[in-house]
Amino acid sequence: MTSLISWLDASTEENSKMRELVKLFGTPETTDDLGMGQLRDAISNSLFPGTSVLHLGARYMLLVPWAYQTAHRGTRNPEDLRKRSEESERQLIGRFKELGVESFIGRDAGRNVQQLPSAAYWSALRRYGIVSPETDRSAVAQLMCAETPSPEEGENAYYIWDPSLPKPPEGFPQSEENGLTLSHDEARWLQERILITCAGTMLAHVVGSATSPEPKSRAPWVDPACRSAEGGPARWLNDAEAFSFIHNGATILYQHLLAELSGKTFSKEADTLEPTRDLLEAWEERRDSKRQLLANWDIEDYLGRAKTLNKGINSSTADFAREMLAAAVSPRKLIDNANFREAVETREKLMKKSNSRFRNERRLRAWQPPTQVASLTFRWTQVRRNVLDIHAGLVREGQANA
């Protein structure tokens, strides 16, 4: 039976999370075979709140509000406003192609794209106070078209969109000329929103830093812009590096166990073992450089903070994190660690039940040995792009909005 993910009557934010989950399933470095996504996300959300693997540029956080605001000028009907704003987002795809923008939402699918920028960025818009944090995407058109009563004396007016939001260019979206390039004023405004709403996080640190991320840095813990952080952000960064390494080792071992089982089951051991054995050896070679990090890492402190953020993290997930760390600091190689081999297999069976590749021969037959198992980087690729966009805009002194 084909596996399906479906949902009914979910909020727009829940739908967006499910779309992100579907994308994660197709992304090698974030596939969650061992069910550690809650611990991964506790780090991602603490370091870089409001971010997503779906993000492709900081300027979308202006383009989406502009699509709604300009669409609102011609209608007071909520359904009409929704359709007009979505059409505006789809028109941007054509404009970006004309402008030669390299990477943007809808580049491949064109106007038929299913995931519009507003869906991909809505959580960020709420987190940074660009749209009212209480406003769901499914309700924004209704709220914009509703009559808003004047506030009583001494009360603050209710705003759906932040009143300081830069104005869209005249004739937007047809007149759009800047693509995903931020002007100085736009970059300054986005920087201020993030500094105000995400104070005390790594995201605020790098957005406000005079040092830009390195364009090709592979992870936040190797980037000087992040390494200069102190306090809470530095502590979460330390968690990120340690968790990424032990998780990577466990995931590679899981793939190797599948290679062993596949070879025995289908009589092709010579073809399946070499790739994962090489990956394990490469991980072992990196282990010496991580020993001090892991020896000094207070995993109980990390698990306590993660559980405070997500009450759904259960004891079995926390226990497996402890087992990953114990295996990583053990003098035994992962491939020879019988207890950890058993723990990895047990964990996968617990998470996938009848779909476990250790139980389901059809799924095992469809499995192929990977040539690489990328480490978790906690959305760094997308964060780095957004921060570089903002920093590039900030140096465009004197350039006003288009």
Short mmCIF file of C-alpha atoms in Angstrom, two decimals, residues 70-394:
data_model
loop_
_atom_site.label_atom_id
_atom_site.label_comp_id
_atom_site.label_asym_id
_atom_site.label_seq_id
_atom_site.Cartn_x
_atom_site.Cartn_y
_atom_site.Cartn_z
CA THR A 70 -1.92 46.16 -3.61
CA ALA A 71 -4.65 43.58 -4.22
CA HIS A 72 -6.72 45.19 -1.48
CA ARG A 73 -6.86 48.51 -3.32
CA GLY A 74 -9.25 47.10 -5.89
CA THR A 75 -11.63 45.10 -3.74
CA ARG A 76 -13.33 44.77 -0.37
CA ASN A 77 -14.42 41.19 -1.01
CA PRO A 78 -12.32 38.66 0.94
CA GLU A 79 -12.49 35.91 -1.68
CA ASP A 80 -11.65 38.36 -4.42
CA LEU A 81 -8.75 39.71 -2.36
CA ARG A 82 -7.40 36.20 -1.84
CA LYS A 83 -7.53 35.45 -5.56
CA ARG A 84 -5.98 38.79 -6.50
CA SER A 85 -3.12 38.42 -4.01
CA GLU A 86 -2.37 34.89 -5.23
CA GLU A 87 -2.41 36.12 -8.82
CA SER A 88 0.04 38.84 -7.81
CA GLU A 89 2.38 36.21 -6.36
CA ARG A 90 2.15 34.17 -9.56
CA GLN A 91 2.86 37.24 -11.70
CA LEU A 92 6.10 37.70 -9.78
CA ILE A 93 7.30 34.37 -11.16
CA GLY A 94 7.08 35.74 -14.70
CA ARG A 95 8.76 39.00 -13.69
CA PHE A 96 11.63 37.15 -12.02
CA LYS A 97 12.17 35.09 -15.15
CA GLU A 98 12.25 38.27 -17.23
CA LEU A 99 14.71 39.85 -14.81
CA GLY A 100 16.98 36.80 -14.85
CA VAL A 101 16.68 36.04 -11.13
CA GLU A 102 18.64 32.86 -10.53
CA SER A 103 16.73 31.17 -7.71
CA PHE A 104 13.12 31.85 -6.70
CA ILE A 105 9.90 30.08 -5.76
CA GLY A 106 8.25 28.76 -8.91
CA ARG A 107 11.38 28.79 -11.04
CA ASP A 108 10.72 25.29 -12.33
CA ALA A 109 6.93 24.94 -11.98
CA GLY A 110 6.08 28.44 -13.21
CA ARG A 111 2.55 29.71 -12.58
CA ASN A 112 1.45 26.21 -11.65
CA VAL A 113 3.57 26.20 -8.51
CA GLN A 114 1.65 24.72 -5.58
CA GLN A 115 3.64 26.33 -2.76
CA LEU A 116 3.21 30.10 -3.05
CA PRO A 117 5.63 32.42 -1.25
CA SER A 118 2.89 33.48 1.18
CA ALA A 119 2.57 29.88 2.41
CA ALA A 120 6.32 29.39 2.68
CA TYR A 121 6.94 32.67 4.53
CA TRP A 122 3.82 33.07 6.67
CA SER A 123 5.43 31.77 9.86
CA ALA A 124 8.34 34.18 9.37
CA LEU A 125 5.99 37.10 8.77
CA ARG A 126 4.21 36.33 12.02
CA ARG A 127 7.41 35.67 13.99
CA TYR A 128 8.96 38.98 12.93
CA GLY A 129 5.75 40.97 13.51
CA ILE A 130 5.41 41.91 9.83
CA VAL A 131 1.87 40.57 9.97
CA SER A 132 0.01 40.43 13.26
CA PRO A 133 1.22 37.31 15.12
CA GLU A 134 -2.40 36.26 15.70
CA THR A 135 -3.28 36.34 12.00
CA ASP A 136 -3.49 33.06 10.12
CA ARG A 137 -2.99 33.16 6.36
CA SER A 138 -6.44 31.68 5.78
CA ALA A 139 -8.04 34.58 7.67
CA VAL A 140 -5.98 37.56 6.52
CA ALA A 141 -8.19 38.48 3.55
CA GLN A 142 -11.29 38.43 5.75
CA LEU A 143 -9.61 40.62 8.35
CA MET A 144 -8.32 43.09 5.76
CA CYS A 145 -11.80 43.50 4.32
CA ALA A 146 -13.55 43.82 7.67
CA GLU A 147 -14.48 47.20 9.05
CA THR A 148 -11.99 47.97 11.83
CA PRO A 149 -13.51 50.11 14.59
CA SER A 150 -11.57 53.13 15.78
CA PRO A 151 -9.69 52.45 19.00
CA GLU A 152 -10.95 53.98 22.19
CA GLU A 153 -8.92 56.84 23.56
CA GLY A 154 -5.72 55.55 25.07
CA GLU A 155 -5.87 52.22 23.23
CA ASN A 156 -3.55 51.09 20.45
CA ALA A 157 -5.00 50.54 16.99
CA TYR A 158 -5.02 46.96 15.68
CA TYR A 159 -2.81 46.51 12.66
CA ILE A 160 -2.84 43.49 10.37
CA TRP A 161 0.38 44.57 8.65
CA ASP A 162 3.08 46.50 10.49
CA PRO A 163 2.41 50.18 9.76
CA SER A 164 6.13 50.86 9.21
CA LEU A 165 6.26 48.36 6.31
CA PRO A 166 7.96 50.01 3.28
CA LYS A 167 5.55 50.96 0.51
CA PRO A 168 5.34 48.77 -2.60
CA PRO A 169 6.53 50.19 -5.91
CA GLU A 170 3.83 51.87 -7.99
CA GLY A 171 2.28 49.33 -10.34
CA PHE A 172 3.41 46.31 -8.32
CA PRO A 173 3.88 43.49 -9.29
CA GLN A 174 4.11 44.33 -13.02
CA SER A 175 6.53 47.16 -12.31
CA GLU A 176 8.83 45.09 -10.09
CA GLU A 177 12.45 45.67 -11.15
CA ASN A 178 14.61 44.61 -8.20
CA GLY A 179 13.75 40.91 -8.10
CA LEU A 180 15.08 39.56 -4.79
CA THR A 181 17.65 42.34 -4.36
CA LEU A 182 16.94 44.46 -1.29
CA SER A 183 17.37 48.21 -1.38
CA HIS A 184 19.15 49.88 1.53
CA ASP A 185 15.87 51.01 3.11
CA GLU A 186 14.26 47.60 2.72
CA ALA A 187 17.27 45.84 4.23
CA ARG A 188 17.43 48.26 7.14
CA TRP A 189 13.73 47.72 7.87
CA LEU A 190 14.03 43.91 7.81
CA GLN A 191 17.11 44.09 10.00
CA GLU A 192 15.22 46.18 12.54
CA ARG A 193 12.24 43.79 12.58
CA ILE A 194 14.50 40.81 13.28
CA LEU A 195 16.56 42.63 15.90
CA ILE A 196 13.38 43.67 17.72
CA THR A 197 11.49 40.38 17.57
CA CYS A 198 14.38 37.89 17.83
CA ALA A 199 16.64 39.58 20.36
CA GLY A 200 19.01 37.19 22.08
CA THR A 201 19.11 34.65 19.23
CA MET A 202 21.81 33.71 16.77
CA LEU A 203 19.67 35.08 13.96
CA ALA A 204 19.64 38.53 15.54
CA HIS A 205 23.36 38.26 16.19
CA VAL A 206 24.31 37.56 12.57
CA VAL A 207 21.76 39.98 11.11
CA GLY A 208 23.09 42.76 13.34
CA SER A 209 26.77 41.83 12.98
CA ALA A 210 29.23 43.87 10.95
CA THR A 211 30.65 40.54 9.76
CA SER A 212 28.68 38.80 7.03
CA PRO A 213 28.44 35.01 6.83
CA GLU A 214 30.87 33.40 4.44
CA PRO A 215 28.95 32.67 1.21
CA LYS A 216 29.97 29.02 1.11
CA SER A 217 30.26 28.14 4.80
CA ARG A 218 28.85 24.65 5.27
CA ALA A 219 27.55 25.01 8.82
CA PRO A 220 26.97 27.80 11.36
CA TRP A 221 29.63 26.52 13.79
CA VAL A 222 32.39 26.98 11.21
CA ASP A 223 31.27 30.48 10.19
CA PRO A 224 33.08 33.40 11.91
CA ALA A 225 29.87 35.45 12.02
CA CYS A 226 28.29 32.79 14.25
CA ARG A 227 31.43 31.87 16.17
CA SER A 228 31.64 35.41 17.54
CA ALA A 229 28.35 35.02 19.45
CA GLU A 230 28.27 34.72 23.22
CA GLY A 231 25.74 33.65 25.84
CA GLY A 232 22.60 31.79 24.80
CA PRO A 233 23.30 31.80 21.05
CA ALA A 234 26.78 30.38 21.64
CA ARG A 235 25.36 27.64 23.85
CA TRP A 236 22.81 26.60 21.20
CA LEU A 237 25.58 26.70 18.59
CA ASN A 238 27.61 24.29 20.70
CA ASP A 239 24.54 22.03 20.95
CA ALA A 240 24.14 22.22 17.18
CA GLU A 241 27.69 21.10 16.42
CA ALA A 242 27.64 18.25 18.93
CA PHE A 243 24.16 16.99 18.03
CA SER A 244 24.90 17.18 14.30
CA PHE A 245 28.01 15.01 14.69
CA ILE A 246 26.48 12.28 16.84
CA HIS A 247 23.31 12.22 14.73
CA ASN A 248 25.37 11.89 11.57
CA GLY A 249 27.24 8.90 13.01
CA ALA A 250 24.01 7.18 14.03
CA THR A 251 22.44 7.80 10.63
CA ILE A 252 25.45 6.42 8.75
CA LEU A 253 25.46 3.35 10.98
CA TYR A 254 21.75 2.89 10.25
CA GLN A 255 22.50 2.93 6.53
CA HIS A 256 25.31 0.42 7.04
CA LEU A 257 23.04 -1.93 8.97
CA LEU A 258 20.63 -1.80 6.04
CA ALA A 259 23.50 -2.56 3.68
CA GLU A 260 24.39 -5.64 5.72
CA LEU A 261 20.78 -6.80 5.83
CA SER A 262 20.23 -6.13 2.14
CA GLY A 263 23.34 -8.10 1.24
CA LYS A 264 22.23 -11.08 3.29
CA THR A 265 18.62 -10.95 2.12
CA PHE A 266 19.25 -10.42 -1.58
CA SER A 267 22.73 -11.95 -1.93
CA LYS A 268 24.49 -8.77 -3.04
CA GLU A 269 26.66 -7.97 -0.03
CA ALA A 270 29.72 -7.00 -2.05
CA ASP A 271 27.72 -4.35 -3.91
CA THR A 272 26.09 -2.76 -0.89
CA LEU A 273 28.68 -2.69 1.91
CA GLU A 274 31.50 -0.62 0.45
CA PRO A 275 29.73 2.78 0.23
CA THR A 276 28.49 2.79 3.83
CA ARG A 277 31.72 1.30 5.17
CA ASP A 278 33.58 4.20 3.55
CA LEU A 279 31.16 6.69 5.11
CA LEU A 280 31.70 5.17 8.54
CA GLU A 281 35.47 5.35 8.14
CA ALA A 282 35.24 9.00 7.14
CA TRP A 283 33.12 9.69 10.24
CA GLU A 284 35.64 7.88 12.43
CA GLU A 285 38.43 10.05 10.99
CA ARG A 286 36.54 13.16 12.07
CA ARG A 287 35.88 11.82 15.56
CA ASP A 288 39.25 12.82 17.05
CA SER A 289 38.61 16.47 16.21
CA LYS A 290 35.25 16.29 18.04
CA ARG A 291 36.32 14.47 21.22
CA GLN A 292 36.83 17.59 23.34
CA LEU A 293 33.57 19.09 22.11
CA LEU A 294 31.66 15.93 23.03
CA ALA A 295 33.47 15.45 26.35
CA ASN A 296 32.51 18.99 27.45
CA TRP A 297 28.96 18.89 26.09
CA ASP A 298 26.30 18.92 28.80
CA ILE A 299 23.64 16.86 27.05
CA GLU A 300 21.33 16.95 30.08
CA ASP A 301 21.30 20.73 30.01
CA TYR A 302 20.54 20.63 26.29
CA LEU A 303 17.74 18.08 26.70
CA GLY A 304 16.25 20.13 29.51
CA ARG A 305 16.12 23.27 27.36
CA ALA A 306 14.75 21.32 24.40
CA LYS A 307 11.97 19.80 26.53
CA THR A 308 11.07 23.23 27.86
CA LEU A 309 10.53 24.36 24.27
CA ASN A 310 8.71 21.20 23.18
CA LYS A 311 6.80 19.26 25.82
CA GLY A 312 6.23 16.50 23.25
CA ILE A 313 9.82 15.27 23.42
CA ASN A 314 9.45 11.90 25.14
CA SER A 315 11.84 9.84 27.23
CA SER A 316 12.67 7.38 24.44
CA THR A 317 13.85 10.21 22.18
CA ALA A 318 15.96 11.69 24.98
CA ASP A 319 17.37 8.28 25.82
CA PHE A 320 18.39 7.65 22.23
CA ALA A 321 20.18 11.01 22.15
CA ARG A 322 22.13 9.87 25.21
CA GLU A 323 22.94 6.59 23.47
CA MET A 324 24.19 8.47 20.39
CA LEU A 325 26.53 10.52 22.57
CA ALA A 326 27.75 7.48 24.52
CA ALA A 327 28.59 5.68 21.27
CA ALA A 328 30.40 8.75 19.92
CA VAL A 329 32.67 9.05 22.97
CA SER A 330 33.23 5.29 23.29
CA PRO A 331 36.68 3.97 22.28
CA ARG A 332 34.95 1.39 20.07
CA LYS A 333 34.22 2.11 16.45
CA LEU A 334 30.54 2.47 15.65
CA ILE A 335 30.64 -0.54 13.34
CA ASP A 336 31.93 -2.72 16.24
CA ASN A 337 29.63 -1.31 18.92
CA ALA A 338 27.12 -4.12 19.35
CA ASN A 339 24.97 -2.25 21.88
CA PHE A 340 24.64 0.79 19.65
CA ARG A 341 23.97 -1.30 16.56
CA GLU A 342 21.05 -2.84 18.44
CA ALA A 343 19.89 0.56 19.70
CA VAL A 344 19.81 2.00 16.17
CA GLU A 345 17.79 -0.92 14.82
CA THR A 346 15.40 -0.78 17.77
CA ARG A 347 14.93 2.97 17.35
CA GLU A 348 14.09 2.68 13.65
CA LYS A 349 11.61 -0.12 14.33
CA LEU A 350 9.98 1.97 17.05
CA MET A 351 9.63 4.96 14.74
CA LYS A 352 8.50 3.21 11.56
CA LYS A 353 6.75 0.13 12.92
CA SER A 354 5.52 -1.95 9.96
CA ASN A 355 7.32 0.36 7.53
CA SER A 356 10.68 -0.37 9.15
CA ARG A 357 13.20 -1.53 6.59
CA PHE A 358 14.32 -4.13 9.12
CA ARG A 359 10.82 -5.62 8.97
CA ASN A 360 9.47 -4.70 5.55
CA GLU A 361 11.24 -6.57 2.74
CA ARG A 362 9.56 -4.49 0.04
CA ARG A 363 10.95 -1.29 1.53
CA LEU A 364 14.36 -2.89 2.00
CA ARG A 365 14.41 -3.97 -1.64
CA ALA A 366 13.71 -0.37 -2.72
CA TRP A 367 16.57 0.96 -0.56
CA GLN A 368 19.86 1.95 -2.22
CA PRO A 369 23.19 2.49 -0.42
CA PRO A 370 23.90 6.24 -0.19
CA THR A 371 27.08 7.81 -1.48
CA GLN A 372 26.86 10.48 1.21
CA VAL A 373 24.94 11.17 4.42
CA ALA A 374 25.06 14.91 4.99
CA SER A 375 25.19 16.32 8.52
CA LEU A 376 22.41 18.44 9.96
CA THR A 377 23.07 22.17 9.56
CA PHE A 378 19.82 23.50 11.06
CA ARG A 379 18.59 25.50 8.02
CA TRP A 380 21.94 27.26 7.70
CA THR A 381 21.81 27.32 3.88
CA GLN A 382 18.55 29.29 3.94
CA VAL A 383 19.58 31.47 6.90
CA ARG A 384 22.90 32.32 5.27
CA ARG A 385 21.08 33.39 2.08
CA ASN A 386 18.64 35.64 3.96
CA VAL A 387 21.36 37.25 6.07
CA LEU A 388 23.60 37.85 3.06
CA ASP A 389 20.63 39.44 1.25
CA ILE A 390 20.11 41.84 4.16
CA HIS A 391 23.81 42.67 4.54
CA ALA A 392 24.14 43.29 0.80
CA GLY A 393 21.21 45.70 0.96
CA LEU A 394 22.65 47.56 3.93
#
